[in-house]
PDB file of C-alpha atoms and ligand atoms in Angstrom:
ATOM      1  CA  UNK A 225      11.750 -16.401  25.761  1.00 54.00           C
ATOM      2  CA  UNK A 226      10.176 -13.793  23.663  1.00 59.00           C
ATOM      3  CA  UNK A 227      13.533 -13.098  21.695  1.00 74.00           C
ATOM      4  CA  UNK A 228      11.176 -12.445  18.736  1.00 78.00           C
ATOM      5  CA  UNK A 229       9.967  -8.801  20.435  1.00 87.00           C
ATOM      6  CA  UNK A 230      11.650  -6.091  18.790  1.00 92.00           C
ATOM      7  CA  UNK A 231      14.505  -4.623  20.390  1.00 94.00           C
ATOM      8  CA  UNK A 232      13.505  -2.240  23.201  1.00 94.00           C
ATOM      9  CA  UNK A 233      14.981   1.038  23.386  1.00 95.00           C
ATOM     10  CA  UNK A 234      12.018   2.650  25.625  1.00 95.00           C
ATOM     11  CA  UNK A 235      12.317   4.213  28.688  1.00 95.00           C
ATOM     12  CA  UNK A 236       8.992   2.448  29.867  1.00 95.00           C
ATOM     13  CA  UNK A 237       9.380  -0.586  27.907  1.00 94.00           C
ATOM     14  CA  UNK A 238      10.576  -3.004  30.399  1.00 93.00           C
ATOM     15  CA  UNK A 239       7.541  -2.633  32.057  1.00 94.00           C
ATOM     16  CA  UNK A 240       5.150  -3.256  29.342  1.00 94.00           C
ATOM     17  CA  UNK A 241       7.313  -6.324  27.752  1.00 93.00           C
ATOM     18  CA  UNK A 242       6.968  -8.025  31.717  1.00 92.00           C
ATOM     19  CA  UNK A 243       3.276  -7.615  31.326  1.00 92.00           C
ATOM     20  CA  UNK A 244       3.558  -9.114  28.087  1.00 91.00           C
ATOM     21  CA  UNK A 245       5.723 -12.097  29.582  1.00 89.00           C
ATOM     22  CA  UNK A 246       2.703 -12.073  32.164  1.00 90.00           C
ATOM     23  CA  UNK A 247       0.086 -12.559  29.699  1.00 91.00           C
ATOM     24  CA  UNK A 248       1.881 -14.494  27.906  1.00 91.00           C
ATOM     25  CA  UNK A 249       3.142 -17.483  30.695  1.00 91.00           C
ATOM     26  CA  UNK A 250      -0.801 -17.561  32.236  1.00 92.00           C
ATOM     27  CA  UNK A 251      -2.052 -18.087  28.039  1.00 93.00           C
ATOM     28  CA  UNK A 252       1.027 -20.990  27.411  1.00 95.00           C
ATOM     29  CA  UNK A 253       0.583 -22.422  30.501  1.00 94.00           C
ATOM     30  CA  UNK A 254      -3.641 -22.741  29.935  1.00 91.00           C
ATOM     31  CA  UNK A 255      -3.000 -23.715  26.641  1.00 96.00           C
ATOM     32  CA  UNK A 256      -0.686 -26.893  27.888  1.00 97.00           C
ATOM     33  CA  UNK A 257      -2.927 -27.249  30.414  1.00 95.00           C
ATOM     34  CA  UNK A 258      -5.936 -27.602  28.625  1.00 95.00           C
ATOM     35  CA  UNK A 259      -4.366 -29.528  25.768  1.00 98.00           C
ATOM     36  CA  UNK A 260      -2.983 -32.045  27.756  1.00 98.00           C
ATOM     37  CA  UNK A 261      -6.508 -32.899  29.580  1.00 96.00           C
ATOM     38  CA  UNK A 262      -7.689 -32.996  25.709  1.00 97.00           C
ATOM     39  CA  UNK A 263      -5.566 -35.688  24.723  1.00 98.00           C
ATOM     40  CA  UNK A 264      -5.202 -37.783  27.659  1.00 97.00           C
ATOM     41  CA  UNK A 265      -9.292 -37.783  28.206  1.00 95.00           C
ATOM     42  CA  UNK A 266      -9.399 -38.731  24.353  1.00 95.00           C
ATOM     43  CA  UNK A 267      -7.110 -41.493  25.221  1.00 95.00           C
ATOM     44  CA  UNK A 268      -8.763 -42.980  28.625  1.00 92.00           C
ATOM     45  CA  UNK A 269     -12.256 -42.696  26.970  1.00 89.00           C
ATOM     46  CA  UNK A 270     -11.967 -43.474  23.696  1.00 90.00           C
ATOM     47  CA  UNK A 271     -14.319 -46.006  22.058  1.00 88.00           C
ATOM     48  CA  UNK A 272     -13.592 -49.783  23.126  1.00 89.00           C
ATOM     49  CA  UNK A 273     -15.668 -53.149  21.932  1.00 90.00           C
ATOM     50  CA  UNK A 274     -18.264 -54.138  24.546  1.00 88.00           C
ATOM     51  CA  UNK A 275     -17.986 -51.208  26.790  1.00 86.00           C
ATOM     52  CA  UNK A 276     -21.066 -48.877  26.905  1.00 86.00           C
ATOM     53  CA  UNK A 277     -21.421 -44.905  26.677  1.00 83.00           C
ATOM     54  CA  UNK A 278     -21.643 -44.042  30.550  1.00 81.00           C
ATOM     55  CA  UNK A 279     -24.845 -42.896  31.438  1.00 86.00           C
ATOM     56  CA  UNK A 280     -24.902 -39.857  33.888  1.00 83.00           C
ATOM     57  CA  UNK A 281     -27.253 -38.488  36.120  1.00 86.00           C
ATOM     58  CA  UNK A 282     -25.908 -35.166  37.320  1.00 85.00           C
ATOM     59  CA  UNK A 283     -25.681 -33.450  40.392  1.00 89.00           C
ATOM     60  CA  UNK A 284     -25.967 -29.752  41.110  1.00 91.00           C
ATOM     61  CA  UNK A 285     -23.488 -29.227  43.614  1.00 93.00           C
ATOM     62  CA  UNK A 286     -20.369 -30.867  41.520  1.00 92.00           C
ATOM     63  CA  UNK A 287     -21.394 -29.222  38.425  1.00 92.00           C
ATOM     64  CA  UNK A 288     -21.953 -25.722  40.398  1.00 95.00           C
ATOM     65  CA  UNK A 289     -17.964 -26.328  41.518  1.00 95.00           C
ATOM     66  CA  UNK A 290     -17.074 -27.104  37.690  1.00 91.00           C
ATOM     67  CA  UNK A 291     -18.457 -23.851  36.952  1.00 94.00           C
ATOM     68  CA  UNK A 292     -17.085 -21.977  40.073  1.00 97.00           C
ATOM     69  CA  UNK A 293     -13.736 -23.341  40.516  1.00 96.00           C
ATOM     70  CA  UNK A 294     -12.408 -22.145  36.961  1.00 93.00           C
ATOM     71  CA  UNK A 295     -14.573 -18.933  37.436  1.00 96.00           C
ATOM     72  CA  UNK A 296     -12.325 -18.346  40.823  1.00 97.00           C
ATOM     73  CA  UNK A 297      -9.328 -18.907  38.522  1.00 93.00           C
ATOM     74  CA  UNK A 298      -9.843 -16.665  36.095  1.00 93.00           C
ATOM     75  CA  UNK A 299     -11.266 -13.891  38.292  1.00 96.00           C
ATOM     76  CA  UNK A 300      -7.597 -14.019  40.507  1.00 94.00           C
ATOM     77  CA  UNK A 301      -5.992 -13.713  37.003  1.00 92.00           C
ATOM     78  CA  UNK A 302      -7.776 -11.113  35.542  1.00 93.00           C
ATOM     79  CA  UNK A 303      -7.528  -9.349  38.902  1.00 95.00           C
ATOM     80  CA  UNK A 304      -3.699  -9.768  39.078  1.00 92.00           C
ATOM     81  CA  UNK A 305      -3.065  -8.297  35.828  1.00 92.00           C
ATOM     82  CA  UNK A 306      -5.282  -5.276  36.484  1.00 94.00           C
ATOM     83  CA  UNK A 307      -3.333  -4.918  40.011  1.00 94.00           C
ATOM     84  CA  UNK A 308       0.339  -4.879  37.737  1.00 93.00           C
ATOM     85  CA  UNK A 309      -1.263  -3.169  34.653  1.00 94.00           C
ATOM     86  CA  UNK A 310      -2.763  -0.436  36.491  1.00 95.00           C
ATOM     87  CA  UNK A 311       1.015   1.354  37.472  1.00 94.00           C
ATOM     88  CA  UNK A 312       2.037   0.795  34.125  1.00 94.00           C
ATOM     89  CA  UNK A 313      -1.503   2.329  32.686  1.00 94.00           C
ATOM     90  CA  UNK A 314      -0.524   5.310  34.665  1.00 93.00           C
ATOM     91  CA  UNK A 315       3.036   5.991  33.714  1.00 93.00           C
ATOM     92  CA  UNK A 316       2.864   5.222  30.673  1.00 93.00           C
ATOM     93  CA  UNK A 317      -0.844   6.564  29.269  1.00 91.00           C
ATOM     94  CA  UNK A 318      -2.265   8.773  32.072  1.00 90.00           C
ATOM     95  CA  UNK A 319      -0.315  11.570  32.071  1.00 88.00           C
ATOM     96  CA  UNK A 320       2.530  13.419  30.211  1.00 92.00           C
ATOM     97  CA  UNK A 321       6.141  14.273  32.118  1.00 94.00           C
ATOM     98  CA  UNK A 322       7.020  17.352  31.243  1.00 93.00           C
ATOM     99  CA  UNK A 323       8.675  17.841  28.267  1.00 92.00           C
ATOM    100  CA  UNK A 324      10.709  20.305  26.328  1.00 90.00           C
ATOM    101  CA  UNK A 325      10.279  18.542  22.575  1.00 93.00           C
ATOM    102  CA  UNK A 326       7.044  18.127  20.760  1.00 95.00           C
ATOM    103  CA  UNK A 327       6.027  17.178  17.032  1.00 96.00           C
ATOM    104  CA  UNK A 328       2.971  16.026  15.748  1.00 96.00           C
ATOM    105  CA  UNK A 329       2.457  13.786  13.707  1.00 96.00           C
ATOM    106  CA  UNK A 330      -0.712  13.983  11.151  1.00 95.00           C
ATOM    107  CA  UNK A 331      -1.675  11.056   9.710  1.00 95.00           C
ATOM    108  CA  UNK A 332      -3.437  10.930   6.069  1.00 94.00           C
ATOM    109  CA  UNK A 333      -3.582   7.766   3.591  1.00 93.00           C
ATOM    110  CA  UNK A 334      -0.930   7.191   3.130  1.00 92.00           C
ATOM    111  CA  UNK A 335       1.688   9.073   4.943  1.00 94.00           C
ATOM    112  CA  UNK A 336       3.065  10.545   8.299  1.00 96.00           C
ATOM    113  CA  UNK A 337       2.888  13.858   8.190  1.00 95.00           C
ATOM    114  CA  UNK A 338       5.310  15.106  10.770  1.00 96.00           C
ATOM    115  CA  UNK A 339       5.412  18.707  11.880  1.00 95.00           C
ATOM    116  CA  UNK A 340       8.005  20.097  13.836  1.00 95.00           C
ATOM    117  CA  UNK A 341       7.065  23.476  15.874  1.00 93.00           C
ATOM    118  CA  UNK A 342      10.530  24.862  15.271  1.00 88.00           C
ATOM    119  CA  UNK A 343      12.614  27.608  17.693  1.00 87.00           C
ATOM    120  CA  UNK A 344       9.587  29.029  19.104  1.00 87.00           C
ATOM    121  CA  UNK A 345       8.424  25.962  19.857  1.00 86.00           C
ATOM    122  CA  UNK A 346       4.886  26.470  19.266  1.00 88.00           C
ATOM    123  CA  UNK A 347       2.917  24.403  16.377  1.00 89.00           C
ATOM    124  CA  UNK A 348       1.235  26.491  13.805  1.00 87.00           C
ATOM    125  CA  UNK A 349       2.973  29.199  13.021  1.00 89.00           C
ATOM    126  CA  UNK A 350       5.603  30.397  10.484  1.00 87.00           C
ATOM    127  CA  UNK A 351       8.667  28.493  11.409  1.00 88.00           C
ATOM    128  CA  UNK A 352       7.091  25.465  11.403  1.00 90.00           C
ATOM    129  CA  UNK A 353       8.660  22.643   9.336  1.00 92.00           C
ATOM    130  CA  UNK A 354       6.721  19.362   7.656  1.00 93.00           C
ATOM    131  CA  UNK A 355       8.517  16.032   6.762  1.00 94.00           C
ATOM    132  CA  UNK A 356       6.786  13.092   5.157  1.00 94.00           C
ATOM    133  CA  UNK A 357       7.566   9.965   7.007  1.00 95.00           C
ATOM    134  CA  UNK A 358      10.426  11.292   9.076  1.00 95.00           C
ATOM    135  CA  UNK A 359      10.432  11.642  13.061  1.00 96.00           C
ATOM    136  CA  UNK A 360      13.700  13.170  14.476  1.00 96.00           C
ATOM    137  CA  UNK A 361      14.135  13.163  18.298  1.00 96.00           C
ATOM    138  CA  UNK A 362      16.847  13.117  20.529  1.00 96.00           C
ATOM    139  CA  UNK A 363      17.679  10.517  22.643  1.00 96.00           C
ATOM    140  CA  UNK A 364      16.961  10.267  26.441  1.00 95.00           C
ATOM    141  CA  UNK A 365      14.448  13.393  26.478  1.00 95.00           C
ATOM    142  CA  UNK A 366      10.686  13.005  26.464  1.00 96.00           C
ATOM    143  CA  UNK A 367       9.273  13.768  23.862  1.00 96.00           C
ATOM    144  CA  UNK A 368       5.729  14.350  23.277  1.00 96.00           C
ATOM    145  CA  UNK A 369       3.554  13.378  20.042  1.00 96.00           C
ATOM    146  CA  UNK A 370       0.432  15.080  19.069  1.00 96.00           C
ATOM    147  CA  UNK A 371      -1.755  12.872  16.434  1.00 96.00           C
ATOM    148  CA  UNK A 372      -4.281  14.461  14.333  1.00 96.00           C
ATOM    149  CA  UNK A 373      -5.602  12.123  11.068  1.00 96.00           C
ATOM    150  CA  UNK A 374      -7.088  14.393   8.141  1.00 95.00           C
ATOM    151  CA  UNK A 375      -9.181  11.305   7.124  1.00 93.00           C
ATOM    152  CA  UNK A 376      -9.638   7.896   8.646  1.00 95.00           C
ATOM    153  CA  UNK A 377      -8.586   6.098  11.547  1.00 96.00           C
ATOM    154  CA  UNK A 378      -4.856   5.257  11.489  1.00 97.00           C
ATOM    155  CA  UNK A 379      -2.073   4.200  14.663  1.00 97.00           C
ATOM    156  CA  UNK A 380       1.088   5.045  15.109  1.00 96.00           C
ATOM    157  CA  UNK A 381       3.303   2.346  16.049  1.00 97.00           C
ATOM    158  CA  UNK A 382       6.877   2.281  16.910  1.00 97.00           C
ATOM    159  CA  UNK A 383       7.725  -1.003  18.074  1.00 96.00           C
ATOM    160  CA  UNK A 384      11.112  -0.249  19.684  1.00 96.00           C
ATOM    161  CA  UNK A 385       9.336   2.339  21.749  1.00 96.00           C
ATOM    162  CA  UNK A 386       6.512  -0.050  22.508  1.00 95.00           C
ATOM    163  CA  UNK A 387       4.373   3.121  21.649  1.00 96.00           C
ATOM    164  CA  UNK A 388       0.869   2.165  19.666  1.00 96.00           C
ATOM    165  CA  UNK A 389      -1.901   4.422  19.819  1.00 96.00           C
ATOM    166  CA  UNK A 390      -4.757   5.149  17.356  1.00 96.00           C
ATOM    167  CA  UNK A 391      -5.063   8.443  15.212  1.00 96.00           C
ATOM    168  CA  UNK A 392      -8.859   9.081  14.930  1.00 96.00           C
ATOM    169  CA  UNK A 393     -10.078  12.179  12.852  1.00 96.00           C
ATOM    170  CA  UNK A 394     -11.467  15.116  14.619  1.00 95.00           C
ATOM    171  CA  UNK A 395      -9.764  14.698  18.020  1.00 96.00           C
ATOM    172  CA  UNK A 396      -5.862  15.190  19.086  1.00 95.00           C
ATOM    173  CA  UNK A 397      -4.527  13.040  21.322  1.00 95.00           C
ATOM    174  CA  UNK A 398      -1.036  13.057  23.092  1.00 95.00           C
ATOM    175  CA  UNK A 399       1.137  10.538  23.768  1.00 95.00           C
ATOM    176  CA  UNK A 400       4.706  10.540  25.023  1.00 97.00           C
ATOM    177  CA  UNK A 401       7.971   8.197  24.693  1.00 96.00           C
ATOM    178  CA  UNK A 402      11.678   8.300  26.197  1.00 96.00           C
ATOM    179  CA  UNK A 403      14.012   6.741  23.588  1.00 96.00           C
ATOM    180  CA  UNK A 404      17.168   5.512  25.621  1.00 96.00           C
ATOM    181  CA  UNK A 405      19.381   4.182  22.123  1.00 96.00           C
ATOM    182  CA  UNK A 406      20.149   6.195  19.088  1.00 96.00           C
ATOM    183  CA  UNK A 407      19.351   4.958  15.700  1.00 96.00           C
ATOM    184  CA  UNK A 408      17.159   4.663  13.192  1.00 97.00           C
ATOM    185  CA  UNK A 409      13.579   2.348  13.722  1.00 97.00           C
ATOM    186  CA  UNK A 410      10.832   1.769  11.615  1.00 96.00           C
ATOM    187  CA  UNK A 411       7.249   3.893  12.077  1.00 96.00           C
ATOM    188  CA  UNK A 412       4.494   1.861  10.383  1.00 96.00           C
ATOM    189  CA  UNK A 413       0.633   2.369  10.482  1.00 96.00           C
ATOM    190  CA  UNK A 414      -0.750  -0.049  12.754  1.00 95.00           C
ATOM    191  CA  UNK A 415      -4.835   0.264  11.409  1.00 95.00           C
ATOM    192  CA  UNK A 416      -5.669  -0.938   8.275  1.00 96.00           C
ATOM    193  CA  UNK A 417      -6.674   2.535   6.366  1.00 95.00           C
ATOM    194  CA  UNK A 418      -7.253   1.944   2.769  1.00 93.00           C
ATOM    195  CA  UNK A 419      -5.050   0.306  -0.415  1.00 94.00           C
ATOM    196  CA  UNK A 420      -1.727   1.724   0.612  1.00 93.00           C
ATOM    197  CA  UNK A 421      -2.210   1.198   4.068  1.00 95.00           C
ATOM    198  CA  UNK A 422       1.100  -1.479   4.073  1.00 94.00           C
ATOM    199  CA  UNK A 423       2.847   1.158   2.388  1.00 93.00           C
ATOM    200  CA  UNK A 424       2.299   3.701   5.068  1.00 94.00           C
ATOM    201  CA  UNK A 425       5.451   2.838   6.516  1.00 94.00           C
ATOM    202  CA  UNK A 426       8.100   5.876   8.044  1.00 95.00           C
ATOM    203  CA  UNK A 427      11.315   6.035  10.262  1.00 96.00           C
ATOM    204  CA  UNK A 428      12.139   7.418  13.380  1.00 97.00           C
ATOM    205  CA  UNK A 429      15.418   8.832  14.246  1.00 97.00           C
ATOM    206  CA  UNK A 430      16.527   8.845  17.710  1.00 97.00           C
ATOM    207  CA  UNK A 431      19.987  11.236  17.537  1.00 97.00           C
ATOM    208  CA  UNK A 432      22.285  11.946  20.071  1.00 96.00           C
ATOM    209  CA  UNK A 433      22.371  15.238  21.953  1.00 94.00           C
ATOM    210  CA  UNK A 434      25.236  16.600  19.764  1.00 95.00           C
ATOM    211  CA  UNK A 435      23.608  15.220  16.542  1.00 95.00           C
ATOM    212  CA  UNK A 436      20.310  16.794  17.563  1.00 95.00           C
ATOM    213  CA  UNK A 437      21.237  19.692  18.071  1.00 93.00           C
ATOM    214  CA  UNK A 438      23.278  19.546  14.452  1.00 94.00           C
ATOM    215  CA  UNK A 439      19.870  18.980  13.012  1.00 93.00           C
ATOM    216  CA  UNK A 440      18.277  21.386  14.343  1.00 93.00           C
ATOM    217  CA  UNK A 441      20.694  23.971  13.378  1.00 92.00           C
ATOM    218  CA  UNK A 442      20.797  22.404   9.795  1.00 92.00           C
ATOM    219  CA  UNK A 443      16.919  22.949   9.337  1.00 91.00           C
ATOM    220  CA  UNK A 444      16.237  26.639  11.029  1.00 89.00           C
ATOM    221  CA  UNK A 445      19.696  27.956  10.326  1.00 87.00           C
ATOM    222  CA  UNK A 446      18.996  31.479  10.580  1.00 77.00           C
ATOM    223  CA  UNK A 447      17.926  30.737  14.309  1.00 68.00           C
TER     224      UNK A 447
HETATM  225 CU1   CU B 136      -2.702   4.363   8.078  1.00 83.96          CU
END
């Protein structure tokens, strides 16, 4: 079930894809449930020659349990997914691990600006290096992503990382990730931005240790 979910190469992602299964069992099963009642009640009640609309009174204490029961319901539901989405809230958007790679990524229409903070590892300064539409990280370290936009609202979304998080202008906000596979996955914008907004559309790189470190040297070789 749920095949059609990109592969997952996140450290956290097992966790968010069972929340999805979650959400996604208690919607199908409601669905069938609710369809089903549909059709049979169309069935059973349908029109039939010589038998009359029914003509009903009411009565407060039934239709106070019509309105309570499925209130009940929906309350333990909601309530259930807040008590397993509340972990995952933590880990995954409340704070940052510690981390010894960072890049941010600075979103304009229509392109990723991606800067690397180079050997001194601090963004801003000389050695500083900018690709368009190219994120290079190793694999198993935590990295963390600082998004800026220099004009409308934008998100970045990598969908093997199960990472998606909005890029308003005038703030900075941090996310993290833990890529666990090497390779090479696709980095679209998520928030409809403008005419080339479906053309906004980079790569990430997830290298291995030896590779990264190849790259590294290949782009500040005089560090
Ligand atoms: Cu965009």
């Amino acid at each position: 079930m749920l095949s059609w979910l990109p592969e997952n190469i996140a450290s956290y992602g097992d966790k968010i894809d069972s929340l999805m299964y979650l959400v996604y069992y208690i919607t199908g099963t409601a669905f069938v449930v609710t369809e089903l009642a549909l059709i049979i009640f169309l069935i059973l009640y349908r029109r039939k020659p010589g038998r009359p609309a029914a003509y009903i009174t009411g009565n407060r204490a039934r239709q106070a349990l019509w309105t309570l029961v499925p209130l009940a319901v929906i309350l333990a539901i909601d309530l259930s997914l807040d008590f397993k989405g509340t972990p995952v809230w933590n880990e995954v958007k409340a704070a940052i691990p510690p981390s010894n790679v960072l890049v941010q990524v600075q979103a304009k229409q229509f392109n990723w600006e991606v800067h690397y903070p180079g050997p001194d590892g601090k963004l801003g300064t000389a050695d500083d290096l900018v690709m368009d539409n190219q994120l290079h990280v190793p694999v198993n370290q935590v990295v963390k992503v600082r998004l800026k936009s220099q004009d409308v609202i934008h998100s970045l979304f990598l969908p093997n990382l199960r990472f998606k998080q909005d890029v308003l202008p005038g703030r900075e906000i941090d996310g993290w990730f833990k890529a666990t596979k090497t390779g090479t996955y696709p980095m679209p914008c998520a928030e409809l931005c403008g005419f080339g907004h479906s053309g906004m559309y980079g790569q990430i790189t997830v290298h291995s240790a030896e590779d990264y470190q190849a790259w590294v040297r290949q782009q500040w070789p005089s560090s």
